[in-house]
mmCIF file with all atom_site columns, C-alpha atoms in Angstrom:
data_model
loop_
_atom_site.group_PDB
_atom_site.id
_atom_site.type_symbol
_atom_site.label_atom_id
_atom_site.label_alt_id
_atom_site.label_comp_id
_atom_site.label_asym_id
_atom_site.label_entity_id
_atom_site.label_seq_id
_atom_site.pdbx_PDB_ins_code
_atom_site.Cartn_x
_atom_site.Cartn_y
_atom_site.Cartn_z
_atom_site.occupancy
_atom_site.B_iso_or_equiv
_atom_site.pdbx_formal_charge
_atom_site.auth_seq_id
_atom_site.auth_comp_id
_atom_site.auth_asym_id
_atom_site.auth_atom_id
_atom_site.pdbx_PDB_model_num
ATOM 1   C CA . MET A 1 1   ? -0.081  -0.098 0.017  1.00 0.00 ? 1023 MET A CA 1
ATOM 2   C CA . ASN A 1 2   ? 1.419   3.449  -1.159 1.00 0.00 ? 1024 ASN A CA 1
ATOM 3   C CA . LEU A 1 3   ? 1.457   6.390  1.466  1.00 0.00 ? 1025 LEU A CA 1
ATOM 4   C CA . LEU A 1 4   ? -1.654  7.751  0.151  1.00 0.00 ? 1026 LEU A CA 1
ATOM 5   C CA . GLY A 1 5   ? -3.487  4.690  0.666  1.00 0.00 ? 1027 GLY A CA 1
ATOM 6   C CA . THR A 1 6   ? -2.760  4.980  4.237  1.00 0.00 ? 1028 THR A CA 1
ATOM 7   C CA . LEU A 1 7   ? -4.230  8.296  4.771  1.00 0.00 ? 1029 LEU A CA 1
ATOM 8   C CA . PRO A 1 8   ? -7.540  7.367  5.377  1.00 0.00 ? 1030 PRO A CA 1
ATOM 9   C CA . THR A 1 9   ? -6.731  5.276  8.318  1.00 0.00 ? 1031 THR A CA 1
ATOM 10  C CA . LEU A 1 10  ? -4.619  8.251  9.803  1.00 0.00 ? 1032 LEU A CA 1
ATOM 11  C CA . ASN A 1 11  ? -7.557  10.364 9.150  1.00 0.00 ? 1033 ASN A CA 1
ATOM 12  C CA . ALA A 1 12  ? -9.552  8.279  11.250 1.00 0.00 ? 1034 ALA A CA 1
ATOM 13  C CA . CYS A 1 13  ? -7.349  7.896  13.990 1.00 0.00 ? 1035 CYS A CA 1
ATOM 14  C CA . LEU A 1 14  ? -6.782  11.637 14.148 1.00 0.00 ? 1036 LEU A CA 1
ATOM 15  C CA . ASN A 1 15  ? -10.761 12.326 14.140 1.00 0.00 ? 1037 ASN A CA 1
ATOM 16  C CA . ALA A 1 16  ? -10.863 9.934  16.945 1.00 0.00 ? 1038 ALA A CA 1
ATOM 17  C CA . LEU A 1 17  ? -8.071  11.294 18.999 1.00 0.00 ? 1039 LEU A CA 1
ATOM 18  C CA . SER A 1 18  ? -9.793  14.897 18.717 1.00 0.00 ? 1040 SER A CA 1
ATOM 19  C CA . GLY A 1 19  ? -13.023 13.492 20.169 1.00 0.00 ? 1041 GLY A CA 1
ATOM 20  C CA . VAL A 1 20  ? -11.278 11.772 22.969 1.00 0.00 ? 1042 VAL A CA 1
ATOM 21  C CA . MET A 1 21  ? -9.336  15.075 23.768 1.00 0.00 ? 1043 MET A CA 1
ATOM 22  C CA . LEU A 1 22  ? -12.653 16.840 23.272 1.00 0.00 ? 1044 LEU A CA 1
ATOM 23  C CA . ILE A 1 23  ? -14.602 14.880 25.711 1.00 0.00 ? 1045 ILE A CA 1
ATOM 24  C CA . ALA A 1 24  ? -11.453 14.500 28.224 1.00 0.00 ? 1046 ALA A CA 1
ATOM 25  C CA . GLY A 1 25  ? -11.047 18.643 28.071 1.00 0.00 ? 1047 GLY A CA 1
ATOM 26  C CA . TYR A 1 26  ? -14.732 18.750 28.974 1.00 0.00 ? 1048 TYR A CA 1
ATOM 27  C CA . VAL A 1 27  ? -14.495 16.271 31.772 1.00 0.00 ? 1049 VAL A CA 1
ATOM 28  C CA . GLN A 1 28  ? -11.511 18.350 32.864 1.00 0.00 ? 1050 GLN A CA 1
ATOM 29  C CA . ILE A 1 29  ? -13.174 21.764 33.104 1.00 0.00 ? 1051 ILE A CA 1
ATOM 30  C CA . LYS A 1 30  ? -16.336 19.956 34.931 1.00 0.00 ? 1052 LYS A CA 1
ATOM 31  C CA . LYS A 1 31  ? -13.971 19.178 37.494 1.00 0.00 ? 1053 LYS A CA 1
ATOM 32  C CA . GLY A 1 32  ? -12.458 22.683 37.566 1.00 0.00 ? 1054 GLY A CA 1
ATOM 33  C CA . ASN A 1 33  ? -8.868  21.719 35.880 1.00 0.00 ? 1055 ASN A CA 1
ATOM 34  C CA . ALA A 1 34  ? -8.901  24.703 33.503 1.00 0.00 ? 1056 ALA A CA 1
ATOM 35  C CA . ARG A 1 35  ? -5.270  24.222 32.991 1.00 0.00 ? 1057 ARG A CA 1
ATOM 36  C CA . LEU A 1 36  ? -5.767  20.636 31.434 1.00 0.00 ? 1058 LEU A CA 1
ATOM 37  C CA . HIS A 1 37  ? -8.859  21.682 29.924 1.00 0.00 ? 1059 HIS A CA 1
ATOM 38  C CA . LYS A 1 38  ? -6.999  24.382 27.787 1.00 0.00 ? 1060 LYS A CA 1
ATOM 39  C CA . ARG A 1 39  ? -4.230  21.814 27.068 1.00 0.00 ? 1061 ARG A CA 1
ATOM 40  C CA . LEU A 1 40  ? -6.718  19.290 25.918 1.00 0.00 ? 1062 LEU A CA 1
ATOM 41  C CA . MET A 1 41  ? -8.695  21.921 23.854 1.00 0.00 ? 1063 MET A CA 1
ATOM 42  C CA . VAL A 1 42  ? -5.520  22.983 22.036 1.00 0.00 ? 1064 VAL A CA 1
ATOM 43  C CA . GLY A 1 43  ? -4.558  19.662 21.413 1.00 0.00 ? 1065 GLY A CA 1
ATOM 44  C CA . ALA A 1 44  ? -7.631  18.885 19.949 1.00 0.00 ? 1066 ALA A CA 1
ATOM 45  C CA . PHE A 1 45  ? -7.554  21.993 17.758 1.00 0.00 ? 1067 PHE A CA 1
ATOM 46  C CA . CYS A 1 46  ? -3.904  21.060 16.626 1.00 0.00 ? 1068 CYS A CA 1
ATOM 47  C CA . VAL A 1 47  ? -4.765  17.388 15.747 1.00 0.00 ? 1069 VAL A CA 1
ATOM 48  C CA . SER A 1 48  ? -8.131  18.460 13.790 1.00 0.00 ? 1070 SER A CA 1
ATOM 49  C CA . VAL A 1 49  ? -5.656  20.859 11.418 1.00 0.00 ? 1071 VAL A CA 1
ATOM 50  C CA . LEU A 1 50  ? -3.612  17.884 11.301 1.00 0.00 ? 1072 LEU A CA 1
ATOM 51  C CA . PHE A 1 51  ? -6.444  15.893 10.099 1.00 0.00 ? 1073 PHE A CA 1
ATOM 52  C CA . LEU A 1 52  ? -7.443  18.826 7.835  1.00 0.00 ? 1074 LEU A CA 1
ATOM 53  C CA . ILE A 1 53  ? -4.068  18.707 5.853  1.00 0.00 ? 1075 ILE A CA 1
ATOM 54  C CA . SER A 1 54  ? -4.091  15.018 5.546  1.00 0.00 ? 1076 SER A CA 1
ATOM 55  C CA . TYR A 1 55  ? -7.559  14.961 4.373  1.00 0.00 ? 1077 TYR A CA 1
ATOM 56  C CA . LEU A 1 56  ? -7.048  17.497 2.008  1.00 0.00 ? 1078 LEU A CA 1
ATOM 57  C CA . ILE A 1 57  ? -3.954  15.783 0.446  1.00 0.00 ? 1079 ILE A CA 1
ATOM 58  C CA . TYR A 1 58  ? -5.438  12.506 0.284  1.00 0.00 ? 1080 TYR A CA 1
ATOM 59  C CA . HIS A 1 59  ? -8.254  13.757 -1.690 1.00 0.00 ? 1081 HIS A CA 1
ATOM 60  C CA . TYR A 1 60  ? -6.130  15.885 -3.905 1.00 0.00 ? 1082 TYR A CA 1
ATOM 61  C CA . GLY A 1 61  ? -4.467  12.740 -5.081 1.00 0.00 ? 1083 GLY A CA 1
ATOM 62  C CA . ALA A 1 62  ? -7.548  10.278 -4.825 1.00 0.00 ? 1084 ALA A CA 1
ATOM 63  C CA . GLY A 1 63  ? -10.243 12.315 -5.896 1.00 0.00 ? 1085 GLY A CA 1
ATOM 64  C CA . SER A 1 64  ? -13.674 11.027 -4.764 1.00 0.00 ? 1086 SER A CA 1
ATOM 65  C CA . ILE A 1 65  ? -14.353 7.813  -3.283 1.00 0.00 ? 1087 ILE A CA 1
ATOM 66  C CA . ARG A 1 66  ? -17.751 6.038  -4.321 1.00 0.00 ? 1088 ARG A CA 1
ATOM 67  C CA . PHE A 1 67  ? -19.567 4.246  -1.614 1.00 0.00 ? 1089 PHE A CA 1
ATOM 68  C CA . THR A 1 68  ? -20.519 0.550  -2.688 1.00 0.00 ? 1090 THR A CA 1
ATOM 69  C CA . GLY A 1 69  ? -22.865 -0.241 0.231  1.00 0.00 ? 1091 GLY A CA 1
ATOM 70  C CA . GLN A 1 70  ? -26.486 -1.388 -1.213 1.00 0.00 ? 1092 GLN A CA 1
ATOM 71  C CA . GLY A 1 71  ? -29.846 -1.542 0.641  1.00 0.00 ? 1093 GLY A CA 1
ATOM 72  C CA . TRP A 1 72  ? -30.850 0.113  3.517  1.00 0.00 ? 1094 TRP A CA 1
ATOM 73  C CA . ILE A 1 73  ? -27.351 1.309  4.770  1.00 0.00 ? 1095 ILE A CA 1
ATOM 74  C CA . ARG A 1 74  ? -26.932 3.263  1.654  1.00 0.00 ? 1096 ARG A CA 1
ATOM 75  C CA . PRO A 1 75  ? -29.505 5.885  2.669  1.00 0.00 ? 1097 PRO A CA 1
ATOM 76  C CA . VAL A 1 76  ? -28.101 5.521  6.471  1.00 0.00 ? 1098 VAL A CA 1
ATOM 77  C CA . TYR A 1 77  ? -24.476 6.009  5.056  1.00 0.00 ? 1099 TYR A CA 1
ATOM 78  C CA . PHE A 1 78  ? -25.683 9.382  3.071  1.00 0.00 ? 1100 PHE A CA 1
ATOM 79  C CA . ALA A 1 79  ? -27.332 11.124 5.570  1.00 0.00 ? 1101 ALA A CA 1
ATOM 80  C CA . ILE A 1 80  ? -24.519 10.607 8.113  1.00 0.00 ? 1102 ILE A CA 1
ATOM 81  C CA . LEU A 1 81  ? -22.033 11.842 5.160  1.00 0.00 ? 1103 LEU A CA 1
ATOM 82  C CA . ILE A 1 82  ? -24.283 15.031 4.707  1.00 0.00 ? 1104 ILE A CA 1
ATOM 83  C CA . SER A 1 83  ? -24.527 16.008 8.379  1.00 0.00 ? 1105 SER A CA 1
ATOM 84  C CA . HIS A 1 84  ? -21.035 15.316 9.020  1.00 0.00 ? 1106 HIS A CA 1
ATOM 85  C CA . THR A 1 85  ? -20.040 17.384 6.094  1.00 0.00 ? 1107 THR A CA 1
ATOM 86  C CA . ILE A 1 86  ? -22.301 20.190 6.772  1.00 0.00 ? 1108 ILE A CA 1
ATOM 87  C CA . LEU A 1 87  ? -21.368 20.663 10.161 1.00 0.00 ? 1109 LEU A CA 1
ATOM 88  C CA . ALA A 1 88  ? -17.569 20.064 9.480  1.00 0.00 ? 1110 ALA A CA 1
ATOM 89  C CA . SER A 1 89  ? -17.490 22.968 7.427  1.00 0.00 ? 1111 SER A CA 1
ATOM 90  C CA . VAL A 1 90  ? -18.676 25.202 10.360 1.00 0.00 ? 1112 VAL A CA 1
ATOM 91  C CA . VAL A 1 91  ? -16.604 23.377 13.097 1.00 0.00 ? 1113 VAL A CA 1
ATOM 92  C CA . PRO A 1 92  ? -12.983 25.454 12.179 1.00 0.00 ? 1114 PRO A CA 1
ATOM 93  C CA . PHE A 1 93  ? -14.848 28.800 12.401 1.00 0.00 ? 1115 PHE A CA 1
ATOM 94  C CA . LEU A 1 94  ? -16.639 27.936 15.821 1.00 0.00 ? 1116 LEU A CA 1
ATOM 95  C CA . ALA A 1 95  ? -13.501 26.505 16.888 1.00 0.00 ? 1117 ALA A CA 1
ATOM 96  C CA . VAL A 1 96  ? -11.207 29.425 16.104 1.00 0.00 ? 1118 VAL A CA 1
ATOM 97  C CA . ILE A 1 97  ? -13.861 31.645 17.791 1.00 0.00 ? 1119 ILE A CA 1
ATOM 98  C CA . THR A 1 98  ? -14.210 29.569 20.702 1.00 0.00 ? 1120 THR A CA 1
ATOM 99  C CA . LEU A 1 99  ? -10.358 29.167 21.397 1.00 0.00 ? 1121 LEU A CA 1
ATOM 100 C CA . TYR A 1 100 ? -9.803  32.940 20.780 1.00 0.00 ? 1122 TYR A CA 1
ATOM 101 C CA . ARG A 1 101 ? -12.629 33.827 23.546 1.00 0.00 ? 1123 ARG A CA 1
ATOM 102 C CA . ALA A 1 102 ? -10.922 31.690 25.692 1.00 0.00 ? 1124 ALA A CA 1
ATOM 103 C CA . PHE A 1 103 ? -7.310  33.235 24.942 1.00 0.00 ? 1125 PHE A CA 1
ATOM 104 C CA . LYS A 1 104 ? -8.341  36.587 25.352 1.00 0.00 ? 1126 LYS A CA 1
ATOM 105 C CA . GLY A 1 105 ? -10.173 35.787 28.829 1.00 0.00 ? 1127 GLY A CA 1
ATOM 106 C CA . ASP A 1 106 ? -13.617 36.510 27.931 1.00 0.00 ? 1128 ASP A CA 1
ATOM 107 C CA . PHE A 1 107 ? -14.921 33.408 29.619 1.00 0.00 ? 1129 PHE A CA 1
ATOM 108 C CA . ARG A 1 108 ? -18.752 34.447 29.525 1.00 0.00 ? 1130 ARG A CA 1
ATOM 109 C CA . ARG A 1 109 ? -18.579 34.489 25.737 1.00 0.00 ? 1131 ARG A CA 1
ATOM 110 C CA . HIS A 1 110 ? -16.089 31.589 25.428 1.00 0.00 ? 1132 HIS A CA 1
ATOM 111 C CA . ARG A 1 111 ? -18.808 29.361 27.256 1.00 0.00 ? 1133 ARG A CA 1
ATOM 112 C CA . ARG A 1 112 ? -21.633 30.591 25.458 1.00 0.00 ? 1134 ARG A CA 1
ATOM 113 C CA . ILE A 1 113 ? -20.177 29.517 21.930 1.00 0.00 ? 1135 ILE A CA 1
ATOM 114 C CA . ALA A 1 114 ? -18.383 26.387 23.332 1.00 0.00 ? 1136 ALA A CA 1
ATOM 115 C CA . ARG A 1 115 ? -21.926 25.136 24.269 1.00 0.00 ? 1137 ARG A CA 1
ATOM 116 C CA . TRP A 1 116 ? -22.330 24.933 20.431 1.00 0.00 ? 1138 TRP A CA 1
ATOM 117 C CA . THR A 1 117 ? -19.048 24.226 19.296 1.00 0.00 ? 1139 THR A CA 1
ATOM 118 C CA . PHE A 1 118 ? -18.446 21.214 21.560 1.00 0.00 ? 1140 PHE A CA 1
ATOM 119 C CA . PRO A 1 119 ? -21.111 18.997 20.766 1.00 0.00 ? 1141 PRO A CA 1
ATOM 120 C CA . ILE A 1 120 ? -20.871 19.671 17.020 1.00 0.00 ? 1142 ILE A CA 1
ATOM 121 C CA . TRP A 1 121 ? -17.129 18.993 16.796 1.00 0.00 ? 1143 TRP A CA 1
ATOM 122 C CA . VAL A 1 122 ? -17.552 15.826 19.014 1.00 0.00 ? 1144 VAL A CA 1
ATOM 123 C CA . TYR A 1 123 ? -20.238 14.592 16.433 1.00 0.00 ? 1145 TYR A CA 1
ATOM 124 C CA . VAL A 1 124 ? -18.192 15.303 13.681 1.00 0.00 ? 1146 VAL A CA 1
ATOM 125 C CA . SER A 1 125 ? -15.291 13.769 15.058 1.00 0.00 ? 1147 SER A CA 1
ATOM 126 C CA . ALA A 1 126 ? -17.367 10.571 15.614 1.00 0.00 ? 1148 ALA A CA 1
ATOM 127 C CA . THR A 1 127 ? -19.065 10.567 12.335 1.00 0.00 ? 1149 THR A CA 1
ATOM 128 C CA . GLY A 1 128 ? -15.873 11.062 10.838 1.00 0.00 ? 1150 GLY A CA 1
ATOM 129 C CA . VAL A 1 129 ? -14.238 7.909  12.245 1.00 0.00 ? 1151 VAL A CA 1
ATOM 130 C CA . LEU A 1 130 ? -17.942 6.107  11.355 1.00 0.00 ? 1152 LEU A CA 1
ATOM 131 C CA . VAL A 1 131 ? -17.939 7.497  7.613  1.00 0.00 ? 1153 VAL A CA 1
ATOM 132 C CA . TYR A 1 132 ? -14.289 5.817  7.432  1.00 0.00 ? 1154 TYR A CA 1
ATOM 133 C CA . LEU A 1 133 ? -15.689 2.573  8.668  1.00 0.00 ? 1155 LEU A CA 1
ATOM 134 C CA . LEU A 1 134 ? -18.464 2.412  6.355  1.00 0.00 ? 1156 LEU A CA 1
ATOM 135 C CA . LEU A 1 135 ? -16.608 3.587  3.445  1.00 0.00 ? 1157 LEU A CA 1
ATOM 136 C CA . TYR A 1 136 ? -13.235 1.782  3.580  1.00 0.00 ? 1158 TYR A CA 1
ATOM 137 C CA . VAL A 1 137 ? -13.814 -1.088 6.248  1.00 0.00 ? 1159 VAL A CA 1
ATOM 138 C CA . LEU A 1 138 ? -17.352 -2.516 5.758  1.00 0.00 ? 1160 LEU A CA 1
ATOM 139 C CA . TYR A 1 139 ? -17.795 -1.354 2.316  1.00 0.00 ? 1161 TYR A CA 1
ATOM 140 C CA . PRO A 1 140 ? -14.549 -0.998 0.300  1.00 0.00 ? 1162 PRO A CA 1
ATOM 141 C CA . SER A 1 141 ? -14.266 -0.278 -3.312 1.00 0.00 ? 1163 SER A CA 1
ATOM 142 C CA . ALA A 1 142 ? -12.792 -3.114 -5.502 1.00 0.00 ? 1164 ALA A CA 1
#
Protein backbone atom coordinates (compact mmCIF):
# COMPACT_ATOMS: atom_id res chain seq x y z
CA MET A 1 0.00 0.00 0.00
CA ASN A 2 1.35 3.42 -0.89
CA LEU A 3 1.52 6.39 1.46
CA LEU A 4 -1.62 7.92 -0.03
CA GLY A 5 -3.53 4.71 0.71
CA THR A 6 -2.69 4.95 4.41
CA LEU A 7 -4.10 8.45 4.84
CA PRO A 8 -7.76 7.43 5.35
CA THR A 9 -6.73 5.30 8.34
CA LEU A 10 -4.55 8.12 9.66
CA ASN A 11 -7.45 10.53 9.21
CA ALA A 12 -9.82 8.27 11.16
CA CYS A 13 -7.25 7.98 13.95
CA LEU A 14 -6.80 11.76 14.06
CA ASN A 15 -10.59 12.22 14.17
CA ALA A 16 -10.88 9.70 17.01
CA LEU A 17 -8.02 11.31 18.93
CA SER A 18 -9.56 14.74 18.52
CA GLY A 19 -12.89 13.46 19.82
CA VAL A 20 -11.28 11.79 22.83
CA MET A 21 -9.34 14.97 23.62
CA LEU A 22 -12.50 17.07 23.36
CA ILE A 23 -14.40 14.83 25.75
CA ALA A 24 -11.45 14.66 28.15
CA GLY A 25 -11.19 18.46 28.03
CA TYR A 26 -14.88 18.79 28.80
CA VAL A 27 -14.52 16.44 31.77
CA GLN A 28 -11.56 18.44 33.05
CA ILE A 29 -13.35 21.79 32.96
CA LYS A 30 -16.30 20.23 34.80
CA LYS A 31 -13.79 19.10 37.45
CA GLY A 32 -12.44 22.65 37.65
CA ASN A 33 -9.09 21.84 36.05
CA ALA A 34 -8.88 24.76 33.62
CA ARG A 35 -5.17 24.24 32.90
CA LEU A 36 -5.59 20.66 31.65
CA HIS A 37 -8.84 21.65 29.89
CA LYS A 38 -6.94 24.31 27.93
CA ARG A 39 -4.16 21.89 26.97
CA LEU A 40 -6.61 19.24 25.80
CA MET A 41 -8.71 21.69 23.78
CA VAL A 42 -5.66 23.25 22.11
CA GLY A 43 -4.41 19.72 21.45
CA ALA A 44 -7.75 18.74 19.90
CA PHE A 45 -7.54 21.81 17.67
CA CYS A 46 -3.98 20.96 16.58
CA VAL A 47 -4.93 17.34 15.87
CA SER A 48 -7.90 18.60 13.83
CA VAL A 49 -5.62 20.87 11.81
CA LEU A 50 -3.35 17.88 11.09
CA PHE A 51 -6.45 15.91 10.08
CA LEU A 52 -7.56 18.66 7.69
CA ILE A 53 -4.13 18.83 6.03
CA SER A 54 -4.01 15.04 5.64
CA TYR A 55 -7.62 14.92 4.40
CA LEU A 56 -6.98 17.56 1.73
CA ILE A 57 -3.76 15.86 0.58
CA TYR A 58 -5.57 12.52 0.32
CA HIS A 59 -8.55 13.81 -1.64
CA TYR A 60 -6.32 15.90 -3.90
CA GLY A 61 -4.50 12.70 -4.86
CA ALA A 62 -7.32 10.16 -4.70
CA GLY A 63 -10.33 12.25 -5.66
CA SER A 64 -13.79 11.20 -4.61
CA ILE A 65 -14.37 7.68 -3.27
CA ARG A 66 -17.57 5.88 -4.25
CA PHE A 67 -19.66 4.24 -1.53
CA THR A 68 -20.41 0.64 -2.57
CA GLY A 69 -22.92 -0.31 0.11
CA GLN A 70 -26.39 -1.33 -1.09
CA GLY A 71 -29.82 -1.58 0.52
CA TRP A 72 -30.77 0.09 3.80
CA ILE A 73 -27.18 1.13 4.60
CA ARG A 74 -26.97 3.43 1.57
CA PRO A 75 -29.42 6.11 2.78
CA VAL A 76 -28.04 5.75 6.31
CA TYR A 77 -24.50 6.35 5.03
CA PHE A 78 -25.50 9.40 3.00
CA ALA A 79 -27.51 10.88 5.89
CA ILE A 80 -24.44 10.55 8.11
CA LEU A 81 -22.12 11.87 5.39
CA ILE A 82 -24.29 14.90 4.57
CA SER A 83 -24.76 15.91 8.22
CA HIS A 84 -21.05 15.30 8.87
CA THR A 85 -19.98 17.40 5.87
CA ILE A 86 -22.27 20.34 6.65
CA LEU A 87 -21.28 20.48 10.29
CA ALA A 88 -17.58 19.89 9.48
CA SER A 89 -17.65 23.03 7.36
CA VAL A 90 -18.57 25.17 10.38
CA VAL A 91 -16.33 23.53 13.00
CA PRO A 92 -13.14 25.42 12.04
CA PHE A 93 -14.91 28.77 12.42
CA LEU A 94 -16.59 27.80 15.69
CA ALA A 95 -13.36 26.35 17.07
CA VAL A 96 -11.30 29.43 16.22
CA ILE A 97 -13.88 31.78 17.76
CA THR A 98 -14.21 29.59 20.85
CA LEU A 99 -10.44 29.37 21.36
CA TYR A 100 -9.96 33.08 20.63
CA ARG A 101 -12.49 34.04 23.29
CA ALA A 102 -10.81 31.75 25.82
CA PHE A 103 -7.34 33.14 25.07
CA LYS A 104 -8.71 36.68 25.41
CA GLY A 105 -10.10 35.75 28.81
CA ASP A 106 -13.69 36.42 27.71
CA PHE A 107 -14.95 33.29 29.46
CA ARG A 108 -18.61 34.30 29.51
CA ARG A 109 -18.71 34.51 25.71
CA HIS A 110 -16.36 31.52 25.44
CA ARG A 111 -18.79 29.34 27.40
CA ARG A 112 -21.73 30.60 25.38
CA ILE A 113 -20.25 29.55 22.04
CA ALA A 114 -18.54 26.44 23.46
CA ARG A 115 -22.02 25.07 24.26
CA TRP A 116 -22.50 24.88 20.50
CA THR A 117 -18.94 24.19 19.39
CA PHE A 118 -18.33 21.21 21.67
CA PRO A 119 -21.25 18.94 20.67
CA ILE A 120 -20.92 19.80 16.97
CA TRP A 121 -17.17 19.13 17.01
CA VAL A 122 -17.59 15.83 18.89
CA TYR A 123 -20.32 14.78 16.43
CA VAL A 124 -18.06 15.62 13.47
CA SER A 125 -15.17 13.67 15.00
CA ALA A 126 -17.33 10.62 15.72
CA THR A 127 -19.11 10.62 12.37
CA GLY A 128 -15.76 11.07 10.62
CA VAL A 129 -14.65 7.76 12.11
CA LEU A 130 -18.01 6.19 11.22
CA VAL A 131 -17.76 7.37 7.60
CA TYR A 132 -14.26 5.87 7.42
CA LEU A 133 -15.49 2.53 8.77
CA LEU A 134 -18.41 2.41 6.34
CA LEU A 135 -16.43 3.59 3.30
CA TYR A 136 -13.09 1.81 3.76
CA VAL A 137 -13.68 -1.12 6.12
CA LEU A 138 -17.24 -2.42 5.83
CA TYR A 139 -17.96 -1.48 2.19
CA PRO A 140 -14.59 -0.90 0.51
CA SER A 141 -14.31 -0.18 -3.21
CA ALA A 142 -13.02 -3.05 -5.33
